[in-house]
Amino acid sequence: MISKSGSPSSDLLKNVLVQSWKGYAKEIIAPLEKEQTMMTVLFALVGLITIFIIFVIFNMLVGSKTKDIGILKSFGADDTAIAQLFFIIAGCIGLFGSAVGSTLGLIFLKNINRIENYCINHFGLALWDRTMYAIDAIPSRLNPYLLAGIIVSAVAACLLGAILPALSASRKKPVDILYQRL
């Protein structure tokens, strides 16, 4: 049987539906994409809260160290040196926190399936829905670029949170600081 176009294969392909794998599995992919979007929003909020907490801590640090700032300025430290001091402290805190957090995160990542098995056996709590993801273990592959991005972001958050307190500390006048403390 030959069709009007003259090709015998055109009749064979008339009822064939071509679909991408995303279109075929959209019931599975759509919830995962929503979950990924929500996780991104939540991590952004956690990042903003982290910057605010660092800001508050450094503001308290500047408040408690005003006498020391006044003494340093009376000995000749300029505004830039005082601001740099607070930025160095913020960078060290960021690096230390990143090192500790990365180490604990890597330990957790290495043992995540053992931790889940412990939770299932002792508490009946399944952290990973095997029916939804169709794999029997939690994926625990490390993305080194993501880890590096997280470390850089943590240090940047510390530095961002310290900007205003460092500028505030550097603008204090030594005479006013020491006069307030007497």
Coordinates of N, CA and C in Angstrom, one line a residue:
M1 N 0.8 -1.2 0.0 CA 0.0 0.0 0.0 C 0.9 1.2 0.0
I2 N 0.7 2.1 -1.0 CA 1.5 3.3 -1.1 C 0.6 4.5 -0.8
S3 N 1.1 5.4 -0.1 CA 0.3 6.6 0.3 C 0.4 7.7 -0.8
K4 N -0.4 8.8 -0.6 CA -0.4 9.9 -1.6 C 1.0 10.5 -1.8
S5 N 1.8 10.5 -0.7 CA 3.1 11.1 -0.8 C 4.0 10.2 -1.6
G6 N 3.6 9.0 -1.9 CA 4.4 8.1 -2.7 C 5.4 7.3 -1.9
S7 N 5.4 7.4 -0.6 CA 6.4 6.7 0.3 C 5.6 5.6 1.1
P8 N 6.0 4.4 1.0 CA 5.3 3.3 1.7 C 5.5 3.5 3.2
S9 N 6.5 4.1 3.7 CA 6.8 4.2 5.1 C 5.9 5.3 5.8
S10 N 5.3 6.2 5.0 CA 4.5 7.3 5.6 C 3.3 6.7 6.3
D11 N 2.7 5.6 5.8 CA 1.6 5.0 6.5 C 2.0 4.4 7.8
L12 N 3.2 3.8 7.9 CA 3.7 3.2 9.1 C 3.9 4.2 10.2
L13 N 4.3 5.4 9.9 CA 4.7 6.4 10.9 C 3.5 7.3 11.2
K14 N 2.3 7.1 10.6 CA 1.2 7.9 10.8 C 0.7 7.9 12.3
N15 N 0.8 6.8 13.0 CA 0.3 6.7 14.3 C 1.4 6.7 15.4
V16 N 2.6 7.0 15.0 CA 3.7 7.1 15.9 C 3.8 8.4 16.6
L17 N 4.0 8.4 17.9 CA 4.1 9.6 18.7 C 5.5 9.7 19.2
V18 N 6.2 10.7 18.8 CA 7.6 10.9 19.3 C 7.6 11.9 20.5
Q19 N 8.2 11.5 21.5 CA 8.2 12.2 22.8 C 9.6 12.2 23.4
S20 N 10.0 13.3 24.0 CA 11.3 13.3 24.7 C 11.1 12.6 26.1
W21 N 12.2 12.3 26.7 CA 12.2 11.6 27.9 C 11.6 12.5 29.0
K22 N 11.8 13.8 28.9 CA 11.2 14.7 29.9 C 9.7 14.8 29.8
G23 N 9.2 14.7 28.5 CA 7.8 14.7 28.4 C 7.2 13.4 28.8
Y24 N 7.9 12.3 28.6 CA 7.4 11.0 29.0 C 7.3 10.8 30.5
A25 N 8.3 11.4 31.2 CA 8.4 11.2 32.6 C 8.1 12.5 33.4
K26 N 7.2 13.3 32.8 CA 6.9 14.6 33.5 C 6.3 14.5 34.8
E27 N 5.6 13.4 35.1 CA 4.9 13.2 36.4 C 6.0 12.9 37.5
I28 N 7.1 12.4 37.1 CA 8.2 12.2 38.0 C 9.1 13.4 38.1
I29 N 9.4 14.0 37.0 CA 10.3 15.2 36.9 C 9.8 16.4 37.6
A30 N 8.5 16.7 37.4 CA 7.9 18.0 37.8 C 8.0 18.1 39.4
P31 N 7.7 17.1 40.2 CA 7.9 17.3 41.6 C 9.4 17.5 42.0
L32 N 10.3 16.8 41.3 CA 11.7 17.0 41.6 C 12.2 18.4 41.3
E33 N 11.7 18.9 40.2 CA 12.1 20.3 39.8 C 11.5 21.3 40.8
K34 N 10.3 21.1 41.3 CA 9.7 21.9 42.4 C 10.5 21.8 43.7
E35 N 10.9 20.6 44.0 CA 11.7 20.4 45.2 C 13.1 21.1 45.1
Q36 N 13.7 21.0 43.9 CA 15.0 21.7 43.7 C 14.8 23.2 43.8
T37 N 13.7 23.8 43.3 CA 13.5 25.2 43.4 C 13.3 25.6 44.9
M38 N 12.5 24.8 45.6 CA 12.3 25.1 47.0 C 13.6 25.0 47.8
M39 N 14.4 24.1 47.5 CA 15.7 23.9 48.2 C 16.6 25.1 47.9
T40 N 16.6 25.6 46.7 CA 17.4 26.8 46.3 C 16.9 28.0 47.1
V41 N 15.6 28.2 47.2 CA 15.0 29.3 47.9 C 15.4 29.2 49.4
L42 N 15.2 28.0 50.0 CA 15.6 27.9 51.4 C 17.0 28.1 51.7
F43 N 17.9 27.6 50.8 CA 19.3 27.9 51.0 C 19.7 29.4 50.9
A44 N 19.0 30.1 50.0 CA 19.2 31.5 49.9 C 18.8 32.2 51.1
L45 N 17.6 31.8 51.7 CA 17.2 32.4 53.0 C 18.2 32.1 54.1
V46 N 18.7 30.9 54.2 CA 19.7 30.5 55.2 C 20.9 31.4 55.0
G47 N 21.3 31.6 53.8 CA 22.5 32.5 53.5 C 22.3 33.9 54.0
L48 N 21.1 34.4 53.7 CA 20.8 35.8 54.2 C 20.8 35.9 55.7
I49 N 20.2 34.9 56.3 CA 20.2 34.9 57.8 C 21.6 34.7 58.4
T50 N 22.4 34.0 57.7 CA 23.8 33.8 58.2 C 24.5 35.1 58.1
I51 N 24.4 35.9 57.0 CA 25.0 37.2 56.9 C 24.5 38.1 58.0
F52 N 23.2 38.1 58.3 CA 22.7 38.9 59.3 C 23.2 38.6 60.7
I53 N 23.3 37.3 61.0 CA 23.9 36.8 62.3 C 25.3 37.2 62.4
I54 N 26.1 37.1 61.4 CA 27.5 37.5 61.4 C 27.6 39.1 61.6
F55 N 26.7 39.8 61.0 CA 26.6 41.3 61.2 C 26.4 41.6 62.7
V56 N 25.4 40.9 63.3 CA 25.1 41.1 64.7 C 26.3 40.8 65.6
I57 N 26.9 39.7 65.3 CA 28.1 39.2 66.1 C 29.2 40.3 66.0
F58 N 29.5 40.7 64.8 CA 30.6 41.7 64.7 C 30.2 43.0 65.3
N59 N 28.9 43.4 65.2 CA 28.5 44.6 65.9 C 28.7 44.5 67.4
M60 N 28.4 43.4 68.0 CA 28.6 43.2 69.4 C 30.1 43.2 69.7
L61 N 30.9 42.6 68.8 CA 32.4 42.6 69.0 C 32.9 44.0 69.0
V62 N 32.5 44.9 68.0 CA 32.9 46.2 68.0 C 32.5 47.0 69.2
G63 N 31.3 46.7 69.7 CA 30.8 47.4 70.9 C 31.6 47.0 72.2
S64 N 32.1 45.7 72.2 CA 32.8 45.3 73.4 C 34.3 45.6 73.3
K65 N 34.8 45.9 72.1 CA 36.2 46.3 71.9 C 36.4 47.7 71.6
T66 N 35.5 48.6 72.0 CA 35.7 50.0 71.7 C 36.9 50.6 72.4
K67 N 37.1 50.2 73.6 CA 38.3 50.7 74.4 C 39.6 50.3 73.7
D68 N 39.6 49.0 73.3 CA 40.8 48.5 72.6 C 41.0 49.3 71.3
I69 N 39.9 49.6 70.6 CA 40.0 50.3 69.3 C 40.5 51.7 69.6
G70 N 40.0 52.3 70.7 CA 40.5 53.7 71.1 C 42.0 53.7 71.4
I71 N 42.5 52.6 72.1 CA 43.9 52.5 72.4 C 44.7 52.4 71.2
L72 N 44.3 51.5 70.3 CA 45.0 51.3 69.0 C 45.1 52.6 68.2
K73 N 44.0 53.3 68.2 CA 44.0 54.6 67.4 C 44.8 55.6 68.1
S74 N 44.9 55.6 69.4 CA 45.7 56.6 70.1 C 47.2 56.3 69.9
F75 N 47.5 55.0 69.6 CA 48.9 54.7 69.3 C 49.3 54.9 67.9
G76 N 48.3 55.3 67.1 CA 48.6 55.7 65.7 C 48.0 54.8 64.6
A77 N 47.2 53.8 65.0 CA 46.5 53.0 64.0 C 45.5 53.8 63.2
D78 N 45.6 53.8 61.9 CA 44.6 54.6 61.1 C 43.3 53.8 60.9
D79 N 42.4 54.4 60.2 CA 41.0 53.8 60.0 C 41.1 52.5 59.2
T80 N 42.0 52.6 58.2 CA 42.2 51.4 57.3 C 42.7 50.2 58.1
A81 N 43.6 50.4 59.0 CA 44.2 49.3 59.7 C 43.2 48.7 60.7
I82 N 42.3 49.5 61.2 CA 41.3 49.0 62.1 C 40.3 48.2 61.3
A83 N 39.8 48.7 60.1 CA 38.9 48.0 59.3 C 39.5 46.7 58.8
Q84 N 40.8 46.7 58.4 CA 41.5 45.5 58.0 C 41.6 44.5 59.1
L85 N 41.8 44.9 60.3 CA 41.8 44.0 61.5 C 40.5 43.2 61.6
F86 N 39.4 43.9 61.4 CA 38.1 43.2 61.5 C 37.9 42.3 60.3
F87 N 38.3 42.7 59.1 CA 38.2 41.9 58.0 C 39.1 40.6 58.1
I88 N 40.2 40.7 58.6 CA 41.1 39.6 58.9 C 40.4 38.6 59.8
I89 N 39.8 39.1 60.9 CA 39.1 38.3 61.9 C 38.0 37.6 61.2
A90 N 37.2 38.3 60.4 CA 36.1 37.8 59.6 C 36.5 36.7 58.7
G91 N 37.6 36.9 57.9 CA 38.1 35.9 57.0 C 38.6 34.7 57.7
C92 N 39.3 34.8 58.9 CA 39.7 33.7 59.7 C 38.5 32.9 60.2
I93 N 37.5 33.6 60.7 CA 36.3 32.9 61.1 C 35.7 32.1 60.0
G94 N 35.6 32.7 58.8 CA 35.0 32.1 57.6 C 35.8 30.9 57.2
L95 N 37.1 31.0 57.2 CA 37.9 29.8 56.8 C 37.9 28.7 57.8
F96 N 37.9 29.1 59.1 CA 37.8 28.0 60.1 C 36.4 27.3 60.1
G97 N 35.4 28.1 60.0 CA 34.0 27.6 59.9 C 33.9 26.7 58.6
S98 N 34.4 27.1 57.5 CA 34.4 26.3 56.3 C 35.1 25.0 56.4
A99 N 36.3 25.1 57.1 CA 37.1 23.8 57.2 C 36.3 22.8 58.1
V100 N 35.8 23.3 59.2 CA 35.1 22.4 60.2 C 33.8 21.9 59.5
G101 N 33.0 22.8 58.9 CA 31.8 22.4 58.2 C 32.0 21.5 57.0
S102 N 33.1 21.7 56.3 CA 33.4 20.8 55.1 C 33.8 19.4 55.6
T103 N 34.6 19.4 56.7 CA 35.0 18.1 57.2 C 33.9 17.3 57.8
L104 N 33.0 18.0 58.5 CA 31.8 17.3 59.1 C 30.9 16.9 58.0
G105 N 30.7 17.7 56.9 CA 29.9 17.4 55.8 C 30.4 16.2 55.0
L106 N 31.7 16.1 54.8 CA 32.3 15.0 54.1 C 32.1 13.7 54.9
I107 N 32.3 13.8 56.2 CA 32.1 12.6 57.1 C 30.6 12.1 57.0
F108 N 29.7 13.1 57.1 CA 28.3 12.8 56.9 C 28.0 12.2 55.6
L109 N 28.5 12.7 54.5 CA 28.3 12.3 53.2 C 28.8 10.8 53.0
K110 N 29.9 10.5 53.6 CA 30.5 9.2 53.4 C 29.7 8.2 54.2
N111 N 29.0 8.6 55.2 CA 28.3 7.6 56.1 C 26.8 7.8 56.0
I112 N 26.2 8.5 55.0 CA 24.8 8.8 54.9 C 23.9 7.6 54.8
N113 N 24.3 6.6 54.1 CA 23.5 5.4 54.0 C 23.5 4.5 55.2
R114 N 24.7 4.5 55.9 CA 24.7 3.8 57.2 C 23.9 4.5 58.3
I115 N 23.9 5.9 58.2 CA 23.0 6.6 59.1 C 21.6 6.4 58.9
E116 N 21.2 6.3 57.6 CA 19.8 6.0 57.3 C 19.4 4.6 57.7
N117 N 20.3 3.7 57.5 CA 20.0 2.3 57.9 C 19.8 2.2 59.4
Y118 N 20.6 3.0 60.1 CA 20.5 3.0 61.6 C 19.1 3.6 62.0
C119 N 18.7 4.7 61.3 CA 17.4 5.3 61.6 C 16.3 4.4 61.3
I120 N 16.4 3.6 60.2 CA 15.3 2.7 59.8 C 15.3 1.5 60.9
N121 N 16.4 1.0 61.2 CA 16.4 -0.2 62.1 C 16.0 0.2 63.6
H122 N 16.4 1.4 64.1 CA 16.2 1.7 65.5 C 14.9 2.5 65.7
F123 N 14.5 3.3 64.7 CA 13.4 4.2 64.9 C 12.3 4.0 63.9
G124 N 12.5 3.2 62.9 CA 11.5 3.0 61.8 C 11.3 4.3 60.9
L125 N 12.4 5.1 60.9 CA 12.3 6.4 60.2 C 13.1 6.2 58.9
A126 N 12.4 6.2 57.7 CA 13.1 6.2 56.4 C 13.3 7.6 55.9
L127 N 14.5 8.0 55.7 CA 14.8 9.3 55.2 C 14.8 9.4 53.7
W128 N 14.9 8.3 53.0 CA 14.9 8.2 51.6 C 13.8 7.4 51.1
D129 N 12.9 8.0 50.2 CA 11.8 7.3 49.7 C 12.2 6.5 48.5
R130 N 12.4 5.2 48.6 CA 12.9 4.3 47.6 C 11.9 4.2 46.4
T131 N 10.6 4.3 46.7 CA 9.6 4.2 45.7 C 9.6 5.4 44.8
M132 N 9.9 6.6 45.3 CA 9.9 7.8 44.5 C 11.1 7.9 43.6
Y133 N 12.3 7.5 44.1 CA 13.5 7.7 43.3 C 14.0 6.4 42.6
A134 N 13.4 5.3 42.9 CA 13.7 4.0 42.2 C 15.1 3.6 42.3
I135 N 15.8 4.0 43.4 CA 17.2 3.5 43.6 C 17.2 3.2 45.1
D136 N 18.1 2.2 45.5 CA 18.0 1.7 46.8 C 19.0 2.4 47.8
A137 N 19.8 3.3 47.4 CA 20.7 4.0 48.3 C 20.7 5.5 48.0
I138 N 21.0 6.3 49.0 CA 21.0 7.7 48.8 C 22.3 8.0 48.0
P139 N 22.2 8.8 46.9 CA 23.4 9.1 46.2 C 24.4 10.0 47.1
S140 N 25.6 9.6 47.1 CA 26.6 10.3 48.0 C 27.8 10.7 47.2
R141 N 27.7 11.1 46.0 CA 28.8 11.5 45.2 C 29.1 12.9 45.4
L142 N 30.4 13.2 45.6 CA 30.8 14.6 45.9 C 31.1 15.4 44.7
N143 N 30.6 16.6 44.6 CA 30.9 17.5 43.5 C 31.9 18.5 44.0
P144 N 33.2 18.4 43.6 CA 34.2 19.3 44.2 C 33.9 20.8 43.9
Y145 N 33.3 21.0 42.7 CA 33.1 22.4 42.4 C 32.0 23.0 43.3
L146 N 31.0 22.2 43.6 CA 30.0 22.7 44.5 C 30.6 22.9 45.9
L147 N 31.4 22.0 46.4 CA 32.1 22.2 47.7 C 32.9 23.5 47.7
A148 N 33.7 23.7 46.6 CA 34.5 24.9 46.5 C 33.6 26.2 46.5
G149 N 32.5 26.1 45.8 CA 31.5 27.2 45.8 C 31.0 27.5 47.2
I150 N 30.7 26.4 47.9 CA 30.1 26.6 49.3 C 31.2 27.2 50.2
I151 N 32.4 26.8 50.1 CA 33.5 27.3 50.9 C 33.7 28.8 50.6
V152 N 33.7 29.2 49.3 CA 33.9 30.6 49.0 C 32.7 31.4 49.4
S153 N 31.5 30.8 49.3 CA 30.3 31.5 49.8 C 30.3 31.8 51.3
A154 N 30.8 30.8 52.1 CA 30.9 31.0 53.5 C 31.9 32.1 53.9
V155 N 33.0 32.1 53.3 CA 34.0 33.1 53.6 C 33.4 34.5 53.1
A156 N 32.8 34.5 52.0 CA 32.2 35.8 51.5 C 31.1 36.3 52.4
A157 N 30.3 35.3 53.0 CA 29.2 35.7 53.9 C 29.8 36.3 55.2
C158 N 30.9 35.8 55.6 CA 31.6 36.4 56.8 C 32.1 37.8 56.5
L159 N 32.7 37.9 55.3 CA 33.2 39.2 55.0 C 32.1 40.3 54.8
L160 N 31.0 39.8 54.1 CA 29.9 40.7 53.9 C 29.2 41.1 55.2
G161 N 29.1 40.2 56.2 CA 28.5 40.5 57.5 C 29.4 41.4 58.3
A162 N 30.7 41.5 58.0 CA 31.6 42.3 58.8 C 31.9 43.7 58.2
I163 N 31.3 44.0 57.0 CA 31.6 45.3 56.4 C 31.2 46.4 57.2
L164 N 29.9 46.5 57.6 CA 29.4 47.7 58.3 C 30.0 47.8 59.7
P165 N 30.1 46.7 60.5 CA 30.8 46.8 61.8 C 32.3 47.3 61.7
A166 N 33.0 46.8 60.7 CA 34.4 47.2 60.5 C 34.5 48.7 60.1
L167 N 33.6 49.1 59.3 CA 33.6 50.6 59.0 C 33.2 51.4 60.2
S168 N 32.2 50.9 60.9 CA 31.8 51.6 62.2 C 33.0 51.7 63.2
A169 N 33.7 50.6 63.3 CA 34.9 50.6 64.2 C 36.0 51.5 63.7
S170 N 36.2 51.6 62.4 CA 37.3 52.4 61.9 C 37.0 53.9 62.0
R171 N 35.7 54.3 62.0 CA 35.3 55.7 62.1 C 35.3 56.2 63.5
K172 N 35.5 55.4 64.5 CA 35.4 55.9 65.9 C 36.6 56.8 66.1
K173 N 36.4 57.9 66.9 CA 37.5 58.8 67.3 C 38.0 58.3 68.6
P174 N 39.4 58.3 68.7 CA 40.0 57.8 69.9 C 39.7 58.6 71.1
V175 N 39.5 59.9 71.0 CA 39.2 60.8 72.1 C 37.9 60.5 72.6
D176 N 36.9 60.4 71.7 CA 35.5 60.1 72.1 C 35.4 58.7 72.8
I177 N 36.1 57.7 72.3 CA 36.1 56.4 72.8 C 36.7 56.4 74.3
L178 N 37.8 56.9 74.4 CA 38.5 56.9 75.7 C 37.7 57.8 76.7
Y179 N 37.1 58.9 76.2 CA 36.4 59.8 77.1 C 35.1 59.1 77.7
Q180 N 34.5 58.3 76.8 CA 33.3 57.5 77.2 C 33.6 56.5 78.2
R181 N 34.8 55.9 78.2 CA 35.2 54.8 79.1 C 35.7 55.3 80.5
L182 N 35.9 56.6 80.6 CA 36.4 57.1 81.9 C 35.3 57.4 82.9

